[in-house]
Amino acid sequence: MKLVKQSPIKVFKLELIQLLAAIVFTAFILTLSTFYADDVDQQMLSVTSQQGWLNAEIDRLIDDEALLNDMGTRFERLKEKGFYGREDRLAWTEVLKQVSERLKLPNFKYSIEPQQNISNIGSGFQSNLGLSVSVMKIEAGLLHEADFSTIVQQLSDFAPGIFRVEECKITKEGVISLSRIKRNFGIDCTLAWYTVTPPTQSGVNK
């Protein structure tokens, strides 16, 4: 059977609808997060605020069909946020390396588990959103308690993608020293990174 190729406008609209649905579900997940330090709360609220901007931008584009002809730049901005498209683990690790070197963090370690598709997302959401999650674990010694907030802020500002802090344990060492580089605090944290995979060409042509 001969496949009928859809126009670029219809393809963009399909991608935007998929992205909007995934954003709504991800924003729902973010609102359920419980963070373990006031500074972390503040940094992650900025991420949620960015999601609000994404929701408004998508709503405005889909509600007005005429705007779809002029959506190229806006759609590219959504891709540049890193939430839509393939995850960029290399960029994540580069940000972590840079911030650990700048803060001179002792015993800095991280790992990223294989990406998992989120298929069981509850009622009210389609199961084929293309929403995936990757779990990142960070262990490090901190010179200052605020160093963890700096790590979160750097990831939020420079690493592509949307993440939330799932769990974070901060421990305090016996004697705190500010005169020399030593471990004053320890962290053991888990971050969840969310991305949306664009629909396949076969799905577009159906």
mmCIF file of C-alpha atoms in Angstrom:
data_model
loop_
_atom_site.group_PDB
_atom_site.id
_atom_site.type_symbol
_atom_site.label_atom_id
_atom_site.label_comp_id
_atom_site.label_asym_id
_atom_site.label_seq_id
_atom_site.Cartn_x
_atom_site.Cartn_y
_atom_site.Cartn_z
ATOM 1 C CA MET A 1 0.000 0.000 0.000
ATOM 2 C CA LYS A 2 1.357 3.421 -0.943
ATOM 3 C CA LEU A 3 2.041 5.701 2.013
ATOM 4 C CA VAL A 4 0.786 9.263 1.835
ATOM 5 C CA LYS A 5 3.438 11.729 2.950
ATOM 6 C CA GLN A 6 2.087 14.307 5.369
ATOM 7 C CA SER A 7 2.902 17.993 5.013
ATOM 8 C CA PRO A 8 5.641 19.489 7.258
ATOM 9 C CA ILE A 9 2.971 21.466 9.116
ATOM 10 C CA LYS A 10 1.096 18.286 10.061
ATOM 11 C CA VAL A 11 4.344 16.603 11.102
ATOM 12 C CA PHE A 12 5.260 19.562 13.333
ATOM 13 C CA LYS A 13 1.791 19.569 14.835
ATOM 14 C CA LEU A 14 1.993 15.862 15.637
ATOM 15 C CA GLU A 15 5.365 16.388 17.333
ATOM 16 C CA LEU A 16 4.052 19.358 19.308
ATOM 17 C CA ILE A 17 0.987 17.493 20.534
ATOM 18 C CA GLN A 18 3.211 14.610 21.677
ATOM 19 C CA LEU A 19 5.581 17.033 23.398
ATOM 20 C CA LEU A 20 2.758 18.890 25.126
ATOM 21 C CA ALA A 21 1.305 15.685 26.555
ATOM 22 C CA ALA A 22 4.720 14.607 27.812
ATOM 23 C CA ILE A 23 5.366 18.038 29.363
ATOM 24 C CA VAL A 24 2.056 17.919 31.248
ATOM 25 C CA PHE A 25 2.913 14.508 32.681
ATOM 26 C CA THR A 26 6.478 15.514 33.549
ATOM 27 C CA ALA A 27 5.270 18.689 35.234
ATOM 28 C CA PHE A 28 2.919 16.484 37.265
ATOM 29 C CA ILE A 29 5.892 14.351 38.361
ATOM 30 C CA LEU A 30 7.913 17.417 39.302
ATOM 31 C CA THR A 31 5.156 18.712 41.575
ATOM 32 C CA LEU A 32 5.329 15.481 43.598
ATOM 33 C CA SER A 33 9.048 15.872 44.344
ATOM 34 C CA THR A 34 10.260 16.344 47.925
ATOM 35 C CA PHE A 35 13.684 17.967 48.159
ATOM 36 C CA TYR A 36 16.112 17.694 51.041
ATOM 37 C CA ALA A 37 17.498 21.253 51.399
ATOM 38 C CA ASP A 38 15.951 24.714 51.113
ATOM 39 C CA ASP A 39 18.507 25.781 48.548
ATOM 40 C CA VAL A 40 17.695 22.756 46.401
ATOM 41 C CA ASP A 41 13.992 23.682 46.612
ATOM 42 C CA GLN A 42 14.748 27.110 45.210
ATOM 43 C CA GLN A 43 16.860 25.800 42.336
ATOM 44 C CA MET A 44 14.352 23.150 41.317
ATOM 45 C CA LEU A 45 11.477 25.659 41.421
ATOM 46 C CA SER A 46 13.264 27.487 38.624
ATOM 47 C CA VAL A 47 13.165 24.262 36.587
ATOM 48 C CA THR A 48 9.403 23.966 37.218
ATOM 49 C CA SER A 49 9.022 27.596 36.149
ATOM 50 C CA GLN A 50 10.757 26.779 32.873
ATOM 51 C CA GLN A 51 8.252 23.962 32.350
ATOM 52 C CA GLY A 52 5.441 26.508 32.753
ATOM 53 C CA TRP A 53 6.968 28.550 29.955
ATOM 54 C CA LEU A 54 7.133 25.462 27.750
ATOM 55 C CA ASN A 55 3.467 24.644 28.427
ATOM 56 C CA ALA A 56 2.350 28.172 27.536
ATOM 57 C CA GLU A 57 4.474 28.213 24.396
ATOM 58 C CA ILE A 58 3.073 24.915 23.126
ATOM 59 C CA ASP A 59 -0.524 25.881 23.977
ATOM 60 C CA ARG A 60 -0.193 29.119 22.028
ATOM 61 C CA LEU A 61 1.197 27.342 18.972
ATOM 62 C CA ILE A 62 -1.406 24.573 18.845
ATOM 63 C CA ASP A 63 -4.447 26.760 19.547
ATOM 64 C CA ASP A 64 -3.790 28.951 16.510
ATOM 65 C CA GLU A 65 -3.348 26.957 13.285
ATOM 66 C CA ALA A 66 -2.000 29.991 11.441
ATOM 67 C CA LEU A 67 0.993 30.196 13.757
ATOM 68 C CA LEU A 68 2.175 26.756 12.637
ATOM 69 C CA ASN A 69 3.598 28.351 9.482
ATOM 70 C CA ASP A 70 5.904 30.463 11.638
ATOM 71 C CA MET A 71 6.763 27.922 14.329
ATOM 72 C CA GLY A 72 10.229 26.823 13.181
ATOM 73 C CA THR A 73 12.191 29.096 15.515
ATOM 74 C CA ARG A 74 9.997 28.381 18.524
ATOM 75 C CA PHE A 75 10.151 24.635 17.939
ATOM 76 C CA GLU A 76 13.940 24.777 17.737
ATOM 77 C CA ARG A 77 14.004 26.578 21.094
ATOM 78 C CA LEU A 78 12.091 23.669 22.633
ATOM 79 C CA LYS A 79 14.604 21.238 21.193
ATOM 80 C CA GLU A 80 17.489 23.342 22.503
ATOM 81 C CA LYS A 81 16.090 23.000 26.017
ATOM 82 C CA GLY A 82 17.035 19.335 25.696
ATOM 83 C CA PHE A 83 13.675 17.980 26.797
ATOM 84 C CA TYR A 84 12.657 16.975 23.255
ATOM 85 C CA GLY A 85 15.036 14.697 21.387
ATOM 86 C CA ARG A 86 17.838 12.305 22.285
ATOM 87 C CA GLU A 87 19.365 12.682 25.728
ATOM 88 C CA ASP A 88 22.887 14.095 25.833
ATOM 89 C CA ARG A 89 24.762 12.207 28.523
ATOM 90 C CA LEU A 90 28.101 13.557 27.382
ATOM 91 C CA ALA A 91 26.930 17.109 28.087
ATOM 92 C CA TRP A 92 25.718 16.074 31.539
ATOM 93 C CA THR A 93 29.052 14.539 32.442
ATOM 94 C CA GLU A 94 30.992 17.525 31.090
ATOM 95 C CA VAL A 95 29.030 19.873 33.355
ATOM 96 C CA LEU A 96 29.642 17.588 36.339
ATOM 97 C CA LYS A 97 33.382 17.431 35.635
ATOM 98 C CA GLN A 98 33.666 21.191 35.289
ATOM 99 C CA VAL A 99 31.756 21.990 38.468
ATOM 100 C CA SER A 100 33.670 19.369 40.484
ATOM 101 C CA GLU A 101 36.981 20.842 39.335
ATOM 102 C CA ARG A 102 35.865 24.420 40.025
ATOM 103 C CA LEU A 103 34.611 23.573 43.531
ATOM 104 C CA LYS A 104 37.572 21.223 44.190
ATOM 105 C CA LEU A 105 35.261 18.481 45.398
ATOM 106 C CA PRO A 106 37.058 15.488 46.970
ATOM 107 C CA ASN A 107 35.968 11.923 46.104
ATOM 108 C CA PHE A 108 33.567 13.043 43.360
ATOM 109 C CA LYS A 109 31.828 10.099 41.662
ATOM 110 C CA TYR A 110 28.802 9.750 39.399
ATOM 111 C CA SER A 111 27.034 7.080 37.359
ATOM 112 C CA ILE A 112 24.106 7.023 34.908
ATOM 113 C CA GLU A 113 21.837 4.004 34.570
ATOM 114 C CA PRO A 114 20.442 2.870 31.172
ATOM 115 C CA GLN A 115 17.542 4.946 29.898
ATOM 116 C CA GLN A 116 14.108 3.488 30.628
ATOM 117 C CA ASN A 117 10.859 4.149 28.751
ATOM 118 C CA ILE A 118 7.972 5.295 30.961
ATOM 119 C CA SER A 119 5.003 3.285 29.719
ATOM 120 C CA ASN A 120 2.882 2.960 32.861
ATOM 121 C CA ILE A 121 2.046 6.598 33.483
ATOM 122 C CA GLY A 122 -1.459 6.362 34.871
ATOM 123 C CA SER A 123 -4.925 7.289 33.681
ATOM 124 C CA GLY A 124 -5.391 10.436 31.643
ATOM 125 C CA PHE A 125 -2.086 10.044 29.778
ATOM 126 C CA GLN A 126 -1.316 8.092 26.633
ATOM 127 C CA SER A 127 1.165 5.241 27.010
ATOM 128 C CA ASN A 128 3.050 6.144 23.810
ATOM 129 C CA LEU A 129 4.245 9.628 24.757
ATOM 130 C CA GLY A 130 7.855 8.702 24.099
ATOM 131 C CA LEU A 131 8.744 9.842 27.620
ATOM 132 C CA SER A 132 11.908 8.290 29.063
ATOM 133 C CA VAL A 133 13.910 8.624 32.254
ATOM 134 C CA SER A 134 17.568 8.087 33.125
ATOM 135 C CA VAL A 135 18.721 7.830 36.730
ATOM 136 C CA MET A 136 21.940 9.596 37.711
ATOM 137 C CA LYS A 137 23.707 8.928 41.015
ATOM 138 C CA ILE A 138 26.164 11.420 42.511
ATOM 139 C CA GLU A 139 28.498 10.838 45.454
ATOM 140 C CA ALA A 140 30.957 13.455 46.623
ATOM 141 C CA GLY A 141 32.636 15.166 49.498
ATOM 142 C CA LEU A 142 31.750 18.854 49.869
ATOM 143 C CA LEU A 143 33.833 21.678 51.282
ATOM 144 C CA HIS A 144 30.710 23.741 51.936
ATOM 145 C CA GLU A 145 27.102 22.670 52.380
ATOM 146 C CA ALA A 146 26.029 25.126 49.648
ATOM 147 C CA ASP A 147 28.190 23.294 47.100
ATOM 148 C CA PHE A 148 25.348 20.900 46.349
ATOM 149 C CA SER A 149 23.088 23.820 45.411
ATOM 150 C CA THR A 150 25.820 24.966 43.022
ATOM 151 C CA ILE A 151 25.927 21.507 41.400
ATOM 152 C CA VAL A 152 22.145 21.540 40.912
ATOM 153 C CA GLN A 153 22.202 25.084 39.529
ATOM 154 C CA GLN A 154 24.982 24.299 37.043
ATOM 155 C CA LEU A 155 23.132 21.228 35.778
ATOM 156 C CA SER A 156 19.929 23.256 35.447
ATOM 157 C CA ASP A 157 21.655 26.094 33.567
ATOM 158 C CA PHE A 158 24.039 24.234 31.269
ATOM 159 C CA ALA A 159 23.021 20.565 30.959
ATOM 160 C CA PRO A 160 20.308 19.785 28.369
ATOM 161 C CA GLY A 161 17.191 18.099 29.710
ATOM 162 C CA ILE A 162 14.771 18.300 32.623
ATOM 163 C CA PHE A 163 15.611 16.620 35.914
ATOM 164 C CA ARG A 164 14.397 16.327 39.481
ATOM 165 C CA VAL A 165 16.166 15.351 42.671
ATOM 166 C CA GLU A 166 14.623 12.050 43.712
ATOM 167 C CA GLU A 167 16.668 11.523 46.870
ATOM 168 C CA CYS A 168 19.619 13.190 48.530
ATOM 169 C CA LYS A 169 21.411 12.356 51.769
ATOM 170 C CA ILE A 170 23.775 14.969 53.184
ATOM 171 C CA THR A 171 26.087 13.966 56.024
ATOM 172 C CA LYS A 172 28.294 16.204 58.158
ATOM 173 C CA GLU A 173 31.844 15.287 59.054
ATOM 174 C CA GLY A 174 33.228 15.575 62.580
ATOM 175 C CA VAL A 175 35.461 18.661 62.435
ATOM 176 C CA ILE A 176 34.830 21.296 59.764
ATOM 177 C CA SER A 177 37.889 22.990 58.270
ATOM 178 C CA LEU A 178 37.734 26.028 55.973
ATOM 179 C CA SER A 179 41.488 26.576 55.825
ATOM 180 C CA ARG A 180 42.377 23.515 53.762
ATOM 181 C CA ILE A 181 40.723 21.287 51.178
ATOM 182 C CA LYS A 182 39.043 18.448 53.024
ATOM 183 C CA ARG A 183 35.680 16.735 53.122
ATOM 184 C CA ASN A 184 33.374 18.660 55.477
ATOM 185 C CA PHE A 185 30.102 17.233 54.148
ATOM 186 C CA GLY A 186 29.157 14.186 52.097
ATOM 187 C CA ILE A 187 26.322 13.742 49.613
ATOM 188 C CA ASP A 188 24.697 10.673 48.118
ATOM 189 C CA CYS A 189 22.051 11.857 45.656
ATOM 190 C CA THR A 190 19.819 10.463 42.924
ATOM 191 C CA LEU A 191 18.599 12.569 39.998
ATOM 192 C CA ALA A 192 16.016 11.567 37.383
ATOM 193 C CA TRP A 193 16.489 13.005 33.872
ATOM 194 C CA TYR A 194 13.456 13.157 31.563
ATOM 195 C CA THR A 195 13.432 13.377 27.752
ATOM 196 C CA VAL A 196 10.819 12.940 25.026
ATOM 197 C CA THR A 197 11.680 10.950 21.899
ATOM 198 C CA PRO A 198 10.256 12.364 18.621
ATOM 199 C CA PRO A 199 7.689 10.145 16.856
ATOM 200 C CA THR A 200 9.144 7.714 14.307
ATOM 201 C CA GLN A 201 8.643 8.266 10.608
ATOM 202 C CA SER A 202 6.484 5.151 10.458
ATOM 203 C CA GLY A 203 4.238 6.585 13.141
ATOM 204 C CA VAL A 204 3.907 9.855 11.221
ATOM 205 C CA ASN A 205 2.899 8.114 8.003
ATOM 206 C CA LYS A 206 0.209 5.962 9.515
#
